[in-house]
Tab-separated table of C-alpha atoms in Angstrom:
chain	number	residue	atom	x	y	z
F	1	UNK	CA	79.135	104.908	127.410
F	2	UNK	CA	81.444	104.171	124.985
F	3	UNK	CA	82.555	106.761	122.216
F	4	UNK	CA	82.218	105.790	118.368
F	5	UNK	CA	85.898	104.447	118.054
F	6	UNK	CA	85.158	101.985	120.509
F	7	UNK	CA	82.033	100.647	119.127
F	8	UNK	CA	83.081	100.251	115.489
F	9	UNK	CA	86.053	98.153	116.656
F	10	UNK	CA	84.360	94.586	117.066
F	11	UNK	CA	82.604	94.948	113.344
F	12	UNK	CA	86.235	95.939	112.293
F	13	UNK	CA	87.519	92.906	113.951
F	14	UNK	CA	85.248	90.786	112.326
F	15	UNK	CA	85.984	91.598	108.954
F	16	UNK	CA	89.664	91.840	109.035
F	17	UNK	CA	89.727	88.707	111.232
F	18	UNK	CA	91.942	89.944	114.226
F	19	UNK	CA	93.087	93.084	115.871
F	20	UNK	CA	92.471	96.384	113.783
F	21	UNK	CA	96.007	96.726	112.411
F	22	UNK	CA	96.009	100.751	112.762
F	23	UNK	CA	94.691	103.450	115.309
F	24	UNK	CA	91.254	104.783	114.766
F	25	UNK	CA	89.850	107.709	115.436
F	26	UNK	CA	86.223	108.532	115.163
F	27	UNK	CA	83.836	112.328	114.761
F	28	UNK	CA	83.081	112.162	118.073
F	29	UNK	CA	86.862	112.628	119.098
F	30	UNK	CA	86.863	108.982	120.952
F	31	UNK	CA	90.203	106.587	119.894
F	32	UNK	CA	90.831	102.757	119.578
F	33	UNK	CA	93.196	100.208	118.593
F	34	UNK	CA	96.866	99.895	119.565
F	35	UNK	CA	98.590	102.786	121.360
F	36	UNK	CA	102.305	103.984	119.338
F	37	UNK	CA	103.832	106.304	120.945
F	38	UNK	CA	106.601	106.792	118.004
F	39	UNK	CA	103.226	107.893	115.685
F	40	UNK	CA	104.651	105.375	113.466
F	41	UNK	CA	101.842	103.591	113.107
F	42	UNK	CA	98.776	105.586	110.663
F	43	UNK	CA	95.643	106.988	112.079
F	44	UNK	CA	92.519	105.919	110.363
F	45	UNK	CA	89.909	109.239	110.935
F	46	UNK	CA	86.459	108.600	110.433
F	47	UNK	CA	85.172	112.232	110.011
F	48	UNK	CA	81.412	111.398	109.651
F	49	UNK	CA	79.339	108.570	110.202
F	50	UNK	CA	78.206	109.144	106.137
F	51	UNK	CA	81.721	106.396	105.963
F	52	UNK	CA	79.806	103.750	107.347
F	53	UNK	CA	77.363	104.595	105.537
F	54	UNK	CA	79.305	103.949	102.533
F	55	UNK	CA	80.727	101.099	103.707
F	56	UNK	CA	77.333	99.508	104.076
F	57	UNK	CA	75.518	100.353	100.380
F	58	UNK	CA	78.931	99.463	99.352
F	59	UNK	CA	80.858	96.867	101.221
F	60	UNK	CA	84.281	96.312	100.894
F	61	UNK	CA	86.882	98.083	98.629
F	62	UNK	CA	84.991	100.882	96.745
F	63	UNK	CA	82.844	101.895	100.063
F	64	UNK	CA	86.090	102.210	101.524
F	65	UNK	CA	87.522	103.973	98.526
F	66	UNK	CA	84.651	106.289	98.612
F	67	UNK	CA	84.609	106.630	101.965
F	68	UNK	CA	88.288	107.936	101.336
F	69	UNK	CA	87.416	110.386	98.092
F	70	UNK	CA	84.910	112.075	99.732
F	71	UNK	CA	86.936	113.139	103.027
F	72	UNK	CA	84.266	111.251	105.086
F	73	UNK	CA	87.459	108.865	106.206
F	74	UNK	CA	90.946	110.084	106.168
F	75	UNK	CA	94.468	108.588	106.964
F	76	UNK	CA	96.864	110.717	109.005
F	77	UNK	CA	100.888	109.252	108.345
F	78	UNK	CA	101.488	107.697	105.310
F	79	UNK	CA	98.732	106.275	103.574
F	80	UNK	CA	100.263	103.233	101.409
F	81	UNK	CA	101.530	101.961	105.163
F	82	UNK	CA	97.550	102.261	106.179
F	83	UNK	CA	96.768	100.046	102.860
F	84	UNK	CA	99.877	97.740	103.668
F	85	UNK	CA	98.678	97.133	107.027
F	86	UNK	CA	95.313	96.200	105.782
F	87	UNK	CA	96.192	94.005	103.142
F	88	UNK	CA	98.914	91.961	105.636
F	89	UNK	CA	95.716	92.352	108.638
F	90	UNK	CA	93.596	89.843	106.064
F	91	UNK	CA	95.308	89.040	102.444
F	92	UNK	CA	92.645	86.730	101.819
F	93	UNK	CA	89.775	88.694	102.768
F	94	UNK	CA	90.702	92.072	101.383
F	95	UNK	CA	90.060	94.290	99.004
F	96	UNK	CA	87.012	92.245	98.274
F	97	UNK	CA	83.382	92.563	100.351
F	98	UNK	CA	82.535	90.989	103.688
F	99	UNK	CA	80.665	88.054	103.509
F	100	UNK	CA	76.914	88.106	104.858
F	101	UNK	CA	77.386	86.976	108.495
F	102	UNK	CA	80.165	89.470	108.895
F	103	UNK	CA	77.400	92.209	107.605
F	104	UNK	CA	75.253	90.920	109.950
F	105	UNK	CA	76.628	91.159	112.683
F	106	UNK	CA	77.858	94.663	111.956
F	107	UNK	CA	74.402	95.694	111.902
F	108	UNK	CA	74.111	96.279	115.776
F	109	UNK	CA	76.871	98.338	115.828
F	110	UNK	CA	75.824	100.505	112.487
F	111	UNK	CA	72.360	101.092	113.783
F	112	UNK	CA	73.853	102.492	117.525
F	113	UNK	CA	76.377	104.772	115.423
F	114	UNK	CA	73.522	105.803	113.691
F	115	UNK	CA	74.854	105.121	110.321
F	116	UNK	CA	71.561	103.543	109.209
F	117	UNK	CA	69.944	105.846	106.200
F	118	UNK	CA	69.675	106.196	102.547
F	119	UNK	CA	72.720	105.631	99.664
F	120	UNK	CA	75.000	108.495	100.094
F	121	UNK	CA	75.356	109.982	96.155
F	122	UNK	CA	78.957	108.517	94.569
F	123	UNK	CA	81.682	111.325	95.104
F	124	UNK	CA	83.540	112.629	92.365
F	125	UNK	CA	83.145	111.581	88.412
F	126	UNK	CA	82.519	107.748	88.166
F	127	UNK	CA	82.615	106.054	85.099
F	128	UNK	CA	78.870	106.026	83.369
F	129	UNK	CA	79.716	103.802	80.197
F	130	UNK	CA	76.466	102.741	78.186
F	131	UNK	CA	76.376	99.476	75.458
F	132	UNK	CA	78.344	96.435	74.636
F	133	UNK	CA	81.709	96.780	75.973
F	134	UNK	CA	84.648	97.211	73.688
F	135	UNK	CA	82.485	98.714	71.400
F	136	UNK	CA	84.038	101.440	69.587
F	137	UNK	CA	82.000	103.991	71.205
F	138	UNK	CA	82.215	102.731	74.820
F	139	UNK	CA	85.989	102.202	74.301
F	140	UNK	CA	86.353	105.932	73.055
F	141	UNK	CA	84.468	106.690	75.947
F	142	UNK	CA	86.378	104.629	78.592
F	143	UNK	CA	89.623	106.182	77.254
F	144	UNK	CA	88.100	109.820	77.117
F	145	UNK	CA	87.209	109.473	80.790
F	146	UNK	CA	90.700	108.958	82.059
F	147	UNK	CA	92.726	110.361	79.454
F	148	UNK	CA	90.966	113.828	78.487
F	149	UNK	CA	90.836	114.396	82.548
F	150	UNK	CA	93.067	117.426	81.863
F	151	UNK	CA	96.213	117.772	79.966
F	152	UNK	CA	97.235	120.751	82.600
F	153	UNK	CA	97.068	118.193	85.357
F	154	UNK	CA	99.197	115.283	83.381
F	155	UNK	CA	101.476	117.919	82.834
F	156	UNK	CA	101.952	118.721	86.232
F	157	UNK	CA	101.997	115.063	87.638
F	158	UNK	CA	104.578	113.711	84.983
F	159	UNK	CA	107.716	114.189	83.165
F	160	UNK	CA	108.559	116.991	80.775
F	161	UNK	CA	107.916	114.160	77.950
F	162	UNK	CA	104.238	113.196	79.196
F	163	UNK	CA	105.294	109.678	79.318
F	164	UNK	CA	102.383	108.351	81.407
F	165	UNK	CA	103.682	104.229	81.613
F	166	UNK	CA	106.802	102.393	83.601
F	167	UNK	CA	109.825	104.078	83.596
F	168	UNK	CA	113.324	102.441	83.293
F	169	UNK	CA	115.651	103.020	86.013
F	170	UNK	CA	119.556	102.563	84.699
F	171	UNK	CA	121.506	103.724	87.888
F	172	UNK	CA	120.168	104.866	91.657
F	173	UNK	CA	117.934	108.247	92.217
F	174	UNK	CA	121.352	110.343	92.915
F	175	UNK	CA	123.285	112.781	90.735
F	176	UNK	CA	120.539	114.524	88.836
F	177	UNK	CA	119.023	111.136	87.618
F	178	UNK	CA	115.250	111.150	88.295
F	179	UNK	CA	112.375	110.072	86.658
F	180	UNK	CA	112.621	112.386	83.416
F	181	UNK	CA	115.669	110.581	82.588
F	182	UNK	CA	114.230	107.132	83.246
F	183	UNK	CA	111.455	107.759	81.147
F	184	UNK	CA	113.793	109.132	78.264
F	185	UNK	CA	115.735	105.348	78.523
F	186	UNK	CA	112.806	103.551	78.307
F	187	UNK	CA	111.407	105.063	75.238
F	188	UNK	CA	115.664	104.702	74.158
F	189	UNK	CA	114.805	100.890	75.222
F	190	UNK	CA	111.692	100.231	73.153
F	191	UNK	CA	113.236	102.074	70.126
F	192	UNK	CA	116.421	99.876	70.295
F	193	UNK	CA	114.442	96.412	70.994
F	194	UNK	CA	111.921	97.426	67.499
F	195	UNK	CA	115.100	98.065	65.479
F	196	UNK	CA	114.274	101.903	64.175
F	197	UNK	CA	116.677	103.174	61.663
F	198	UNK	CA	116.030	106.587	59.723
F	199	UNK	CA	113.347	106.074	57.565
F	200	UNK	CA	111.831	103.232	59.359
F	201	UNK	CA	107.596	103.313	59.650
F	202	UNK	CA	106.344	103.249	62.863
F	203	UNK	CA	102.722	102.197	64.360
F	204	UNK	CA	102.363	103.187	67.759
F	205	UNK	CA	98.963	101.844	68.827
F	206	UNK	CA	97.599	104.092	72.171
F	207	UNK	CA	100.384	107.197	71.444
F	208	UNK	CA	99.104	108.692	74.407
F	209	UNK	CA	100.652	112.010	75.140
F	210	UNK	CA	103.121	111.363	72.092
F	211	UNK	CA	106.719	110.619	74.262
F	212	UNK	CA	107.415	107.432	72.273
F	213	UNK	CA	106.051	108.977	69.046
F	214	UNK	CA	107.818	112.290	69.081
F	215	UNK	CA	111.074	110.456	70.610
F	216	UNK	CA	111.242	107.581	67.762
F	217	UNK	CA	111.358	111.059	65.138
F	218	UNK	CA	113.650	113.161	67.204
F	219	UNK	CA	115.983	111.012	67.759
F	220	UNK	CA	116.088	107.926	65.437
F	221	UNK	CA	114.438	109.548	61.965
F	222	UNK	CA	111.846	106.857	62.075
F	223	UNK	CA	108.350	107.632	60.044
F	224	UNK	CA	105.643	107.323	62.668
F	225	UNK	CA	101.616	106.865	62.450
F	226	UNK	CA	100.297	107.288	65.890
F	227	UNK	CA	96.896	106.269	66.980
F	228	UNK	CA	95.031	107.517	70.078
F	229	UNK	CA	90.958	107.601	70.843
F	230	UNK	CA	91.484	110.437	73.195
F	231	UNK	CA	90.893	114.024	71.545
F	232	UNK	CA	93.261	115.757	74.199
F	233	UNK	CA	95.853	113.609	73.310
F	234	UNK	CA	95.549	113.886	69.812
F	235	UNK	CA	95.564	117.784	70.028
F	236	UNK	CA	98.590	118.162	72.629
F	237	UNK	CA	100.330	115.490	70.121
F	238	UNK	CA	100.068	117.605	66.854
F	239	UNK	CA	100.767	121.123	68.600
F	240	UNK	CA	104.325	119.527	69.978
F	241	UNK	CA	104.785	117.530	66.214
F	242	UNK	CA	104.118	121.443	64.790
F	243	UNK	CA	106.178	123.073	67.423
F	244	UNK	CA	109.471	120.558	66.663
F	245	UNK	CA	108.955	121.089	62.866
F	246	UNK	CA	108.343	116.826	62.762
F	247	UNK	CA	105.010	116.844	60.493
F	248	UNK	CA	107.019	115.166	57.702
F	249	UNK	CA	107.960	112.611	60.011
F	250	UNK	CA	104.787	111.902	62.174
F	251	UNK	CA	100.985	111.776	61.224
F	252	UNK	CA	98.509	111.598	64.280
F	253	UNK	CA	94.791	109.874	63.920
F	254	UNK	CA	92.204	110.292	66.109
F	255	UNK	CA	90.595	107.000	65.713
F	256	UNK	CA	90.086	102.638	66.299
F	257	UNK	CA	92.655	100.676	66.201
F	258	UNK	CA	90.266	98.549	64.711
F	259	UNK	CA	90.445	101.243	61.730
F	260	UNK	CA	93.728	101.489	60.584
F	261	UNK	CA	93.275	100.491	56.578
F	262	UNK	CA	94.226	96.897	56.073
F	263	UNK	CA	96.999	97.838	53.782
F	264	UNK	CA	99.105	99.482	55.331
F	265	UNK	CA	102.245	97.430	57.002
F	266	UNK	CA	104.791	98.701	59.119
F	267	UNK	CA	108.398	98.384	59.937
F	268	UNK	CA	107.687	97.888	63.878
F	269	UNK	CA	104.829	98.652	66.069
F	270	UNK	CA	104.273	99.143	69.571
F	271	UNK	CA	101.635	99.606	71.969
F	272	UNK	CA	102.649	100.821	75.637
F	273	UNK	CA	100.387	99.808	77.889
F	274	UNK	CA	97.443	100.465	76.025
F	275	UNK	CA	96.837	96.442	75.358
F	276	UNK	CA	95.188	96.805	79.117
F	277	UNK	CA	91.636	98.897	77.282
F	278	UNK	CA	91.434	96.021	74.751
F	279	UNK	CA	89.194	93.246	76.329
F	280	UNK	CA	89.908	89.657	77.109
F	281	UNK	CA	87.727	88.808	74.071
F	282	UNK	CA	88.939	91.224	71.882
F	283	UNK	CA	92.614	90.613	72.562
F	284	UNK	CA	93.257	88.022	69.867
F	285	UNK	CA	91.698	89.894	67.398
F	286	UNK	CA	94.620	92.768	68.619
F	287	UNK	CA	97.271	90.595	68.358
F	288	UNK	CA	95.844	89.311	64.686
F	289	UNK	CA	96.111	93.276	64.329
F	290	UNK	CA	99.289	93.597	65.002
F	291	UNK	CA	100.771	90.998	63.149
F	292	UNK	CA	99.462	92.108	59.855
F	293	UNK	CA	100.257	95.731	60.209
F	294	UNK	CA	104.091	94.214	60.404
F	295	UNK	CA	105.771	93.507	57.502
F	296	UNK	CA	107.594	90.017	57.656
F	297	UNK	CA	110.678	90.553	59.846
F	298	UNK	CA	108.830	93.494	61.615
F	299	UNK	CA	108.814	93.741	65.617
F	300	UNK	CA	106.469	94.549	67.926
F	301	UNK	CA	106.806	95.290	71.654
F	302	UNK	CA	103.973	95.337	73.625
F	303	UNK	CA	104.579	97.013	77.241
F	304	UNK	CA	101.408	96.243	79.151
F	305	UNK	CA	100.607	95.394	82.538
F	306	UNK	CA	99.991	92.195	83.994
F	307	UNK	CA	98.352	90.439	87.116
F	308	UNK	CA	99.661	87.482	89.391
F	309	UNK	CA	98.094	84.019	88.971
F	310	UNK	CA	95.745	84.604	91.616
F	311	UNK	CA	95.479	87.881	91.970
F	312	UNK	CA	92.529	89.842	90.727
F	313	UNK	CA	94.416	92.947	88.930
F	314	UNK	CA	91.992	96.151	88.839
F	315	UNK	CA	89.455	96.148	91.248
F	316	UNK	CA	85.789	98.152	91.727
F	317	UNK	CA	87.540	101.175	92.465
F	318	UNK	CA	90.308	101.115	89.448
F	319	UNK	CA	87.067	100.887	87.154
F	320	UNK	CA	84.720	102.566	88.610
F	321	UNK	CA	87.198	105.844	88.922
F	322	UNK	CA	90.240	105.525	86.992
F	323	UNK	CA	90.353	102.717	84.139
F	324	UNK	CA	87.122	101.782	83.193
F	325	UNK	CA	86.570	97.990	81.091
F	326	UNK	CA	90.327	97.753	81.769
F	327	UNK	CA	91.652	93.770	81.686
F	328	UNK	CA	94.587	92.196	82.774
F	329	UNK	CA	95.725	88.807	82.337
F	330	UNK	CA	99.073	86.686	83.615
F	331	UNK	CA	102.158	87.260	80.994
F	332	UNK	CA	102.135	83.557	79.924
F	333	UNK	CA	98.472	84.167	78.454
F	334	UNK	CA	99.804	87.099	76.798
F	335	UNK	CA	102.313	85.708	75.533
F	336	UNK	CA	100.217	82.659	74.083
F	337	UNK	CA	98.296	84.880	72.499
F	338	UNK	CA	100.763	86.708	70.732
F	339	UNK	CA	102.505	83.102	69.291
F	340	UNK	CA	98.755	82.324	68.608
F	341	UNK	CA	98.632	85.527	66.136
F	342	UNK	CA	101.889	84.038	64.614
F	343	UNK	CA	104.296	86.056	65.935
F	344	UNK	CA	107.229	84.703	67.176
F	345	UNK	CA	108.532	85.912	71.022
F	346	UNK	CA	111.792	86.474	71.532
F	347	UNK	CA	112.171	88.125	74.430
F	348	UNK	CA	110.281	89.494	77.295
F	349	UNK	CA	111.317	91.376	80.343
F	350	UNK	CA	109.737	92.053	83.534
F	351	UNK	CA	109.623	96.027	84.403
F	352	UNK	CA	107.544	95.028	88.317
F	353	UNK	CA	110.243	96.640	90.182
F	354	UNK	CA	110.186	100.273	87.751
F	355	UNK	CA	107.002	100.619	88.214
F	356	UNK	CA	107.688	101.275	92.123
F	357	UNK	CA	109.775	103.872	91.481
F	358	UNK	CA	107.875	105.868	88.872
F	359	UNK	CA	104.567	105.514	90.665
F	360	UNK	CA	106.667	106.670	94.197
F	361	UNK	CA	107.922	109.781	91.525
F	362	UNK	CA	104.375	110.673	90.375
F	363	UNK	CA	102.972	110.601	94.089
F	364	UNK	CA	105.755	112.785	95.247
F	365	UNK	CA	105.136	115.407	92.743
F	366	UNK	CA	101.335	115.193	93.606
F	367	UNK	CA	101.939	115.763	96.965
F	368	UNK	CA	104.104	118.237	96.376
F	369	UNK	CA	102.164	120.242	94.197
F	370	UNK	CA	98.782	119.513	95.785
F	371	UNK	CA	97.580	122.780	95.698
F	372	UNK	CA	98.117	123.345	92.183
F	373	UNK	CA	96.785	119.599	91.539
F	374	UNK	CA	93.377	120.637	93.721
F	375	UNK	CA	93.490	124.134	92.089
F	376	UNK	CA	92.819	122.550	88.083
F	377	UNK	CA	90.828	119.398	89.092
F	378	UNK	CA	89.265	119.449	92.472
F	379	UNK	CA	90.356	118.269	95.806
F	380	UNK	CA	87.926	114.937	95.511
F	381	UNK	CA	89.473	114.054	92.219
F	382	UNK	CA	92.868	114.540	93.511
F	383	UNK	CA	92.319	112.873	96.418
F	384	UNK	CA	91.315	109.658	93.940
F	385	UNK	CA	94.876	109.974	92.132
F	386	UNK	CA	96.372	109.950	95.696
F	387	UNK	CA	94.027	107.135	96.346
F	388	UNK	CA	95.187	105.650	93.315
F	389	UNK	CA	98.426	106.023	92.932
F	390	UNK	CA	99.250	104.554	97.069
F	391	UNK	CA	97.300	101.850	96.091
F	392	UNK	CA	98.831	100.973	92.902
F	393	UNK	CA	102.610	101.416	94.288
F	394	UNK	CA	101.595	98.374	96.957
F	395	UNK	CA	100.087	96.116	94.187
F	396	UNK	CA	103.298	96.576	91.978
F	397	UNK	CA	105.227	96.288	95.260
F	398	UNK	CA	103.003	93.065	96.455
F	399	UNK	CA	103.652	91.479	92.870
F	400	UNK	CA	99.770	91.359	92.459
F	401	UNK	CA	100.555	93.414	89.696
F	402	UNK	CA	103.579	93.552	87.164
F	403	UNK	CA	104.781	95.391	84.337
F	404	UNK	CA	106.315	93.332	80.884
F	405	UNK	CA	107.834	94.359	77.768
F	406	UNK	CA	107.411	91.964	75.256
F	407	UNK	CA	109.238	91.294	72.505
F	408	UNK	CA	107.889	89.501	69.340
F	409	UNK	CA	108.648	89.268	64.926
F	410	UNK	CA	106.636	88.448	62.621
F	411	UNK	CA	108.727	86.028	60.716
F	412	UNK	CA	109.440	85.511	57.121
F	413	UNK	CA	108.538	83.285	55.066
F	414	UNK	CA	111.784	81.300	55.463
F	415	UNK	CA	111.210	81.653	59.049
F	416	UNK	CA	114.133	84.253	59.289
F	417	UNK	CA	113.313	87.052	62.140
F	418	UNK	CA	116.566	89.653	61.316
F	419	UNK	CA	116.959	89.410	65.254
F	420	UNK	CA	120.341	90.082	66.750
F	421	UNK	CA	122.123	87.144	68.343
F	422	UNK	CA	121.982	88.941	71.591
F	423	UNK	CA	120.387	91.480	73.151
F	424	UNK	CA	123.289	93.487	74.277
F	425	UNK	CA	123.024	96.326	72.113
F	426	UNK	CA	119.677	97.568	73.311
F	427	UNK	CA	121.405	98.152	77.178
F	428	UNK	CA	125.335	99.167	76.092
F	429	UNK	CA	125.665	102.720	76.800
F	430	UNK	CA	121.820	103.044	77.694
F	431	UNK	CA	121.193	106.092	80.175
F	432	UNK	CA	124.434	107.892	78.960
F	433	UNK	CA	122.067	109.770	76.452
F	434	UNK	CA	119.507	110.683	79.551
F	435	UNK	CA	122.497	112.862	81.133
């Protein structure tokens, strides 16, 4: 008789449209698929047949994801390569579901393998949002759900500064330049492309863990309001504000965007990748936002992440587990609806290729800290960030997903926009600070 391996091969087939593009390996000890002697190629484990289980209540990419999270499936090699070779084994097909005759005629083989049986419970901590979305209370409670996860792990998985968005890389990985001192020349970046002088007021829109915040008052004298929904943030923002004697310098809200006072105007805001939790319906109303809290000549850079023409961006498993209500649009529809606020774009620059690296930094230090990372969060939820971050390095890598910083001014009345005649100054000596 054949072993389980064997008999989940033709379902596997059928959905992925030709030869299972890894070896698999199945609870009973029984292996299919192509032979590699190098053990180049990953192993796909299915540890229990709760996986198919999964994969049946939930076909397609969040089955598979929980399949993954709950250690019922496991990858032994590297497991971006197992994602890589499923995405190139059927582009077109994947990460979405199967369609109904694929299901059906995966049935047989599910019902011999005795995977047949109720709804296996979700692993780990799924989003449960309630309401209209983009409400203020469902936002606050999208943004709590990934962001107050724990500031002990963020502080293990990232850079001394917390900065939890692209990095920019100035020169190779060699010589004691890593991603600390990418992340201090992109924050450098933004600060040079918004202008900041001493004195300067800042509005920085989604301050996260405070790196641009505390960065534009170290190190440029700039005046900063910064504005996050998540109360971790907020807390770990005003402790390191206290601790670097800044509070004349920086005020932190817990609160809305949508409740910054009307009056108040800025010389320059920004928003790193935050603009991704607005809502394709609420975005115009943003960018209205943002061009009134800029006095006329002011600049704003938004940093946000975008998605190819085609592509989907996201996916079930992105917000079901790590960015709930999250929306990503093409950088030309951005872009239109910044000039549709009245701001005028001036420059924009794609970051795609960064994003590579600092995701590939952040999944090193995962890995190699995975006890710790287990230790303050739990093995399932790390085992979603590894999850996560392999599968976001591919989509960056894929270009189904990009990175931008965009540059726009609100212009004066006489149409002037105080811009420089070229950018040059915002990259001359850039990453000589970072040493």
């Amino acid at each position: 008789m054949k072993g389980a391996a064997q008999r989940m091969t033709r379902p596997l087939e059928e959905i992925t449209g030709g030869p299972v593009p890894f070896r698999l390996r199945a609870w009973d000890g029984s292996e299919s698929g192509p032979a590699d002697p190098s053990g180049a190629l990953p192993v796909v484990v299915v540890r229990h047949r709760r996986a198919l289980r999964r994969l049946l209540w939930a076909p397609g990419e969040l089955g598979l994801a929980q399949a993954y999270i709950s250690g019922d499936l496991d990858v032994e090699g590297d497991l971006g390569q197992a994602l890589r070779a499923l995405w190139s084994a059927a582009p077109r097909d994947l990460p979405g579901p199967p369609g109904p005759r694929q299901l059906l005629r995966a049935v047989p083989a599910a019902v011999s393998l005795g995977a047949l049986g109720p709804r296996p419970p979700a692993p780990g901590r799924p989003a449960r949002l309630f309401g209209a979305t983009h409400t203020t209370a469902r936002d606050r409670a999208a943004i709590s759900h990934h962001y107050d996860l724990s500031n002990d792990f963020y502080r293990l998985l990232l850079d001394p500064a917390m900065a939890y968005s692209c990095a920019y890389f100035t020169r190779p990985g060699t010589g004691g330049y890593g991603l600390a001192q990418a992340q201090y020349d992109k924050l450098e970046l933004v600060c040079r492309k918004v202008g900041l002088r001493p004195g300067a007021r800042l509005l920085d829109i989604g301050c996260g863990w405070g790196s641009l915040t505390l960065h534009a008052a170290r190190h440029h004298g700039a005046r900063v309001t910064a504005v996050t929904l998540a109360r971790e943030q907020r807390d770990h923002v005003e402790a390191r504000v206290k601790e670097e004697g800044l509070d004349h310098l920086v005020e932190v809200r817990l609160s809305h965007y949508r409740d910054l006072e009307p009056g108040e105007t800025y010389d320059a805001v920004t928003t790193i990748e935050m603009g991704e939790h607005v809502g394709d319906v609420e975005y115009p109303g943003f960018t209205r936002l943002i061009h009134d809290r800029l006095r006329p000549g002011g600049r704003a850079l938004v940093q946000q992440m975008s998605r190819g023409a085609h592509a989907p961006g996201g996916g079930a498993f992105i917000e079901t587990y790590i960015a709930p209500d999250m929306h990503m649009r093409p950088l030309g529809e951005t872009v239109g609806l910044l000039e549709g606020a009245g701001l005028e774009v001036r420059h924009t620059e794609s970051l795609r290729e960064h994003y590579v690296r600092t995701v590939a930094a952040w999944a090193d230090t995962l890995e190699e800290r995975w006890d710790e990372a287990v230790a303050l969060v739990g093995e399932v939820t790390a085992r979603v960030w590894r999850l996560y971050l392999a599968g976001g390095s591919l989509a960056f890598d894929q270009r189904r997903m990009g990175v931008d910083q965009i540059l726009a001014v609100r212009p004066g009345r006489d149409g002037s926009s105080a811009m420089p005649a070229t950018p040059a100054a915002w990259y001359d000596g850039l990453g000589e600070a970072a040493r």
